[in-house]
């Protein structure tokens, strides 16, 4: 997503310059959206989640058989 040329409605300056709190807030929000839902998670955290998920799956399969 390109928001380089987006102009703030509050101060009429480019949002990327962050001249006012509105600019900084929208800039933060857009940055979070651009990174996706897993951007805040580290690869190690994702690997740990995967291990936990596989472990639960194995446990479930063991119980049903
Ligand atoms: Zn602004």
Tab-separated table of N, CA, C and O in Angstrom, residues 3-57:
chain	number	residue	atom	x	y	z
A	3	UNK	N	1.181	5.121	0.716
A	3	UNK	CA	0.555	6.271	1.367
A	3	UNK	C	1.553	7.424	1.460
A	3	UNK	O	1.480	8.273	2.322
A	4	UNK	N	2.514	7.427	0.536
A	4	UNK	CA	3.528	8.471	0.537
A	4	UNK	C	2.937	9.842	0.226
A	4	UNK	O	3.362	10.848	0.746
A	5	UNK	N	1.927	9.820	-0.655
A	5	UNK	CA	1.366	11.100	-1.104
A	5	UNK	C	0.066	11.440	-0.385
A	5	UNK	O	-0.624	12.375	-0.765
A	6	UNK	N	-0.265	10.663	0.642
A	6	UNK	CA	-1.505	10.916	1.370
A	6	UNK	C	-1.371	12.194	2.205
A	6	UNK	O	-0.407	12.370	2.932
A	7	UNK	N	-2.363	13.085	2.063
A	7	UNK	CA	-2.306	14.358	2.773
A	7	UNK	C	-3.237	14.316	3.981
A	7	UNK	O	-4.366	13.836	3.902
A	8	UNK	N	-2.762	14.810	5.104
A	8	UNK	CA	-3.532	14.814	6.340
A	8	UNK	C	-4.671	15.826	6.249
A	8	UNK	O	-4.506	16.929	5.731
A	9	UNK	N	-5.833	15.438	6.793
A	9	UNK	CA	-6.990	16.330	6.788
A	9	UNK	C	-6.879	17.381	7.883
A	9	UNK	O	-7.578	18.390	7.871
A	10	UNK	N	-5.996	17.151	8.836
A	10	UNK	CA	-5.873	18.053	9.983
A	10	UNK	C	-4.882	19.180	9.722
A	10	UNK	O	-5.150	20.341	10.000
A	11	UNK	N	-3.714	18.836	9.172
A	11	UNK	CA	-2.676	19.843	8.999
A	11	UNK	C	-2.312	20.061	7.525
A	11	UNK	O	-1.453	20.874	7.227
A	12	UNK	N	-2.938	19.310	6.620
A	12	UNK	CA	-2.736	19.475	5.181
A	12	UNK	C	-1.304	19.214	4.749
A	12	UNK	O	-0.881	19.650	3.694
A	13	UNK	N	-0.540	18.512	5.559
A	13	UNK	CA	0.825	18.125	5.197
A	13	UNK	C	0.841	16.626	4.913
A	13	UNK	O	-0.051	15.912	5.338
A	14	UNK	N	1.847	16.141	4.175
A	14	UNK	CA	1.947	14.692	3.940
A	14	UNK	C	1.960	13.922	5.248
A	14	UNK	O	2.674	14.287	6.186
A	15	UNK	N	1.150	12.852	5.287
A	15	UNK	CA	1.019	12.071	6.520
A	15	UNK	C	2.361	11.477	6.947
A	15	UNK	O	2.644	11.340	8.136
A	16	UNK	N	3.199	11.150	5.951
A	16	UNK	CA	4.486	10.520	6.255
A	16	UNK	C	5.401	11.439	7.057
A	16	UNK	O	6.313	10.978	7.724
A	17	UNK	N	5.163	12.759	6.990
A	17	UNK	CA	6.012	13.682	7.745
A	17	UNK	C	5.669	13.681	9.238
A	17	UNK	O	6.486	14.064	10.069
A	18	UNK	N	4.433	13.284	9.553
A	18	UNK	CA	4.046	13.180	10.964
A	18	UNK	C	4.099	14.501	11.704
A	18	UNK	O	4.624	14.584	12.804
A	19	UNK	N	3.526	15.543	11.120
A	19	UNK	CA	3.611	16.870	11.744
A	19	UNK	C	2.652	17.030	12.915
A	19	UNK	O	2.892	17.823	13.822
A	20	UNK	N	1.534	16.313	12.898
A	20	UNK	CA	0.564	16.447	13.972
A	20	UNK	C	0.180	15.057	14.496
A	20	UNK	O	0.474	14.047	13.853
A	21	UNK	N	-0.455	14.984	15.652
A	21	UNK	CA	-0.828	13.681	16.231
A	21	UNK	C	-1.697	12.857	15.293
A	21	UNK	O	-1.599	11.631	15.277
A	22	UNK	N	-2.552	13.531	14.497
A	22	UNK	CA	-3.408	12.813	13.552
A	22	UNK	C	-2.549	12.113	12.496
A	22	UNK	O	-2.777	10.960	12.132
A	23	UNK	N	-1.546	12.799	12.010
A	23	UNK	CA	-0.621	12.224	11.034
A	23	UNK	C	0.057	10.995	11.610
A	23	UNK	O	0.090	9.939	10.990
A	24	UNK	N	0.597	11.145	12.800
A	24	UNK	CA	1.350	10.041	13.409
A	24	UNK	C	0.450	8.848	13.669
A	24	UNK	O	0.855	7.700	13.479
A	25	UNK	N	-0.791	9.103	14.089
A	25	UNK	CA	-1.725	8.015	14.386
A	25	UNK	C	-2.069	7.247	13.124
A	25	UNK	O	-2.022	6.019	13.101
A	26	UNK	N	-2.404	7.980	12.058
A	26	UNK	CA	-2.778	7.297	10.815
A	26	UNK	C	-1.576	6.605	10.195
A	26	UNK	O	-1.696	5.547	9.597
A	27	UNK	N	-0.413	7.188	10.369
A	27	UNK	CA	0.804	6.569	9.844
A	27	UNK	C	1.060	5.238	10.557
A	27	UNK	O	1.379	4.226	9.932
A	28	UNK	N	0.919	5.224	11.874
A	28	UNK	CA	1.090	3.989	12.642
A	28	UNK	C	0.082	2.932	12.198
A	28	UNK	O	0.408	1.778	12.007
A	29	UNK	N	-1.174	3.375	12.038
A	29	UNK	CA	-2.252	2.447	11.696
A	29	UNK	C	-1.984	1.806	10.338
A	29	UNK	O	-2.141	0.615	10.157
A	30	UNK	N	-1.552	2.613	9.379
A	30	UNK	CA	-1.312	2.096	8.026
A	30	UNK	C	-0.115	1.157	8.010
A	30	UNK	O	-0.086	0.187	7.278
A	31	UNK	N	0.866	1.480	8.848
A	31	UNK	CA	2.052	0.621	8.902
A	31	UNK	C	1.659	-0.759	9.445
A	31	UNK	O	2.105	-1.786	8.952
A	32	UNK	N	0.803	-0.774	10.466
A	32	UNK	CA	0.357	-2.041	11.046
A	32	UNK	C	-0.450	-2.851	10.038
A	32	UNK	O	-0.299	-4.056	9.932
A	33	UNK	N	-1.302	-2.165	9.279
A	33	UNK	CA	-2.127	-2.866	8.292
A	33	UNK	C	-1.262	-3.442	7.178
A	33	UNK	O	-1.539	-4.520	6.680
A	34	UNK	N	-0.221	-2.712	6.791
A	34	UNK	CA	0.613	-3.166	5.688
A	34	UNK	C	1.433	-4.389	6.033
A	34	UNK	O	1.814	-5.144	5.153
A	35	UNK	N	1.695	-4.586	7.311
A	35	UNK	CA	2.536	-5.703	7.706
A	35	UNK	C	1.761	-7.001	7.838
A	35	UNK	O	2.356	-8.065	7.812
A	36	UNK	N	0.471	-6.939	7.998
A	36	UNK	CA	-0.309	-8.161	8.123
A	36	UNK	C	-0.470	-8.610	9.560
A	36	UNK	O	0.185	-8.077	10.454
A	37	UNK	N	-1.325	-9.608	9.772
A	37	UNK	CA	-1.661	-10.037	11.141
A	37	UNK	C	-0.511	-10.732	11.858
A	37	UNK	O	-0.482	-10.754	13.070
A	38	UNK	N	0.444	-11.308	11.115
A	38	UNK	CA	1.524	-12.057	11.748
A	38	UNK	C	2.820	-11.249	11.832
A	38	UNK	O	3.865	-11.778	12.180
A	39	UNK	N	2.741	-9.975	11.521
A	39	UNK	CA	3.945	-9.160	11.497
A	39	UNK	C	4.504	-8.970	12.903
A	39	UNK	O	5.697	-8.854	13.088
A	40	UNK	N	3.612	-8.929	13.895
A	40	UNK	CA	4.064	-8.715	15.267
A	40	UNK	C	4.690	-9.952	15.881
A	40	UNK	O	5.350	-9.870	16.908
A	41	UNK	N	4.469	-11.110	15.252
A	41	UNK	CA	5.013	-12.353	15.791
A	41	UNK	C	6.390	-12.631	15.205
A	41	UNK	O	6.604	-12.477	14.013
A	42	UNK	N	7.289	-13.056	16.033
A	42	UNK	CA	8.633	-13.417	15.557
A	42	UNK	C	8.600	-14.830	14.995
A	42	UNK	O	7.726	-15.620	15.340
A	43	UNK	N	9.544	-15.170	14.116
A	43	UNK	CA	9.611	-16.530	13.548
A	43	UNK	C	9.685	-17.600	14.631
A	43	UNK	O	9.116	-18.673	14.483
A	44	UNK	N	10.385	-17.299	15.717
A	44	UNK	CA	10.499	-18.257	16.823
A	44	UNK	C	9.118	-18.503	17.439
A	44	UNK	O	8.748	-19.631	17.740
A	45	UNK	N	8.364	-17.420	17.602
A	45	UNK	CA	7.021	-17.526	18.178
A	45	UNK	C	6.124	-18.351	17.266
A	45	UNK	O	5.353	-19.192	17.722
A	46	UNK	N	6.234	-18.127	15.965
A	46	UNK	CA	5.436	-18.883	14.998
A	46	UNK	C	5.796	-20.364	15.048
A	46	UNK	O	4.918	-21.229	15.013
A	47	UNK	N	7.083	-20.669	15.160
A	47	UNK	CA	7.532	-22.061	15.239
A	47	UNK	C	6.990	-22.718	16.503
A	47	UNK	O	6.532	-23.865	16.477
A	48	UNK	N	7.024	-21.988	17.617
A	48	UNK	CA	6.519	-22.524	18.877
A	48	UNK	C	5.026	-22.807	18.769
A	48	UNK	O	4.535	-23.846	19.221
A	49	UNK	N	4.293	-21.897	18.143
A	49	UNK	CA	2.856	-22.089	17.950
A	49	UNK	C	2.587	-23.314	17.093
A	49	UNK	O	1.661	-24.091	17.359
A	50	UNK	N	3.392	-23.505	16.079
A	50	UNK	CA	3.234	-24.645	15.175
A	50	UNK	C	3.463	-25.956	15.936
A	50	UNK	O	2.710	-26.925	15.780
A	51	UNK	N	4.494	-25.973	16.786
A	51	UNK	CA	4.801	-27.171	17.586
A	51	UNK	C	3.633	-27.490	18.521
A	51	UNK	O	3.201	-28.636	18.642
A	52	UNK	N	3.103	-26.447	19.167
A	52	UNK	CA	1.975	-26.633	20.076
A	52	UNK	C	0.761	-27.160	19.315
A	52	UNK	O	0.065	-28.077	19.758
A	53	UNK	N	0.534	-26.606	18.141
A	53	UNK	CA	-0.607	-27.004	17.321
A	53	UNK	C	-0.479	-28.470	16.890
A	53	UNK	O	-1.411	-29.253	16.988
A	54	UNK	N	0.715	-28.856	16.439
A	54	UNK	CA	0.956	-30.237	16.006
A	54	UNK	C	0.830	-31.199	17.189
A	54	UNK	O	0.295	-32.301	17.052
A	55	UNK	N	1.306	-30.754	18.357
A	55	UNK	CA	1.210	-31.587	19.549
A	55	UNK	C	-0.243	-31.836	19.925
A	55	UNK	O	-0.644	-32.960	20.236
A	56	UNK	N	-1.052	-30.795	19.875
A	56	UNK	CA	-2.472	-30.921	20.186
A	56	UNK	C	-3.148	-31.830	19.172
A	56	UNK	O	-4.001	-32.657	19.518
A	57	UNK	N	-2.764	-31.709	17.918
A	57	UNK	CA	-3.340	-32.525	16.844
A	57	UNK	C	-3.000	-34.000	17.059
A	57	UNK	O	-3.853	-34.880	16.930
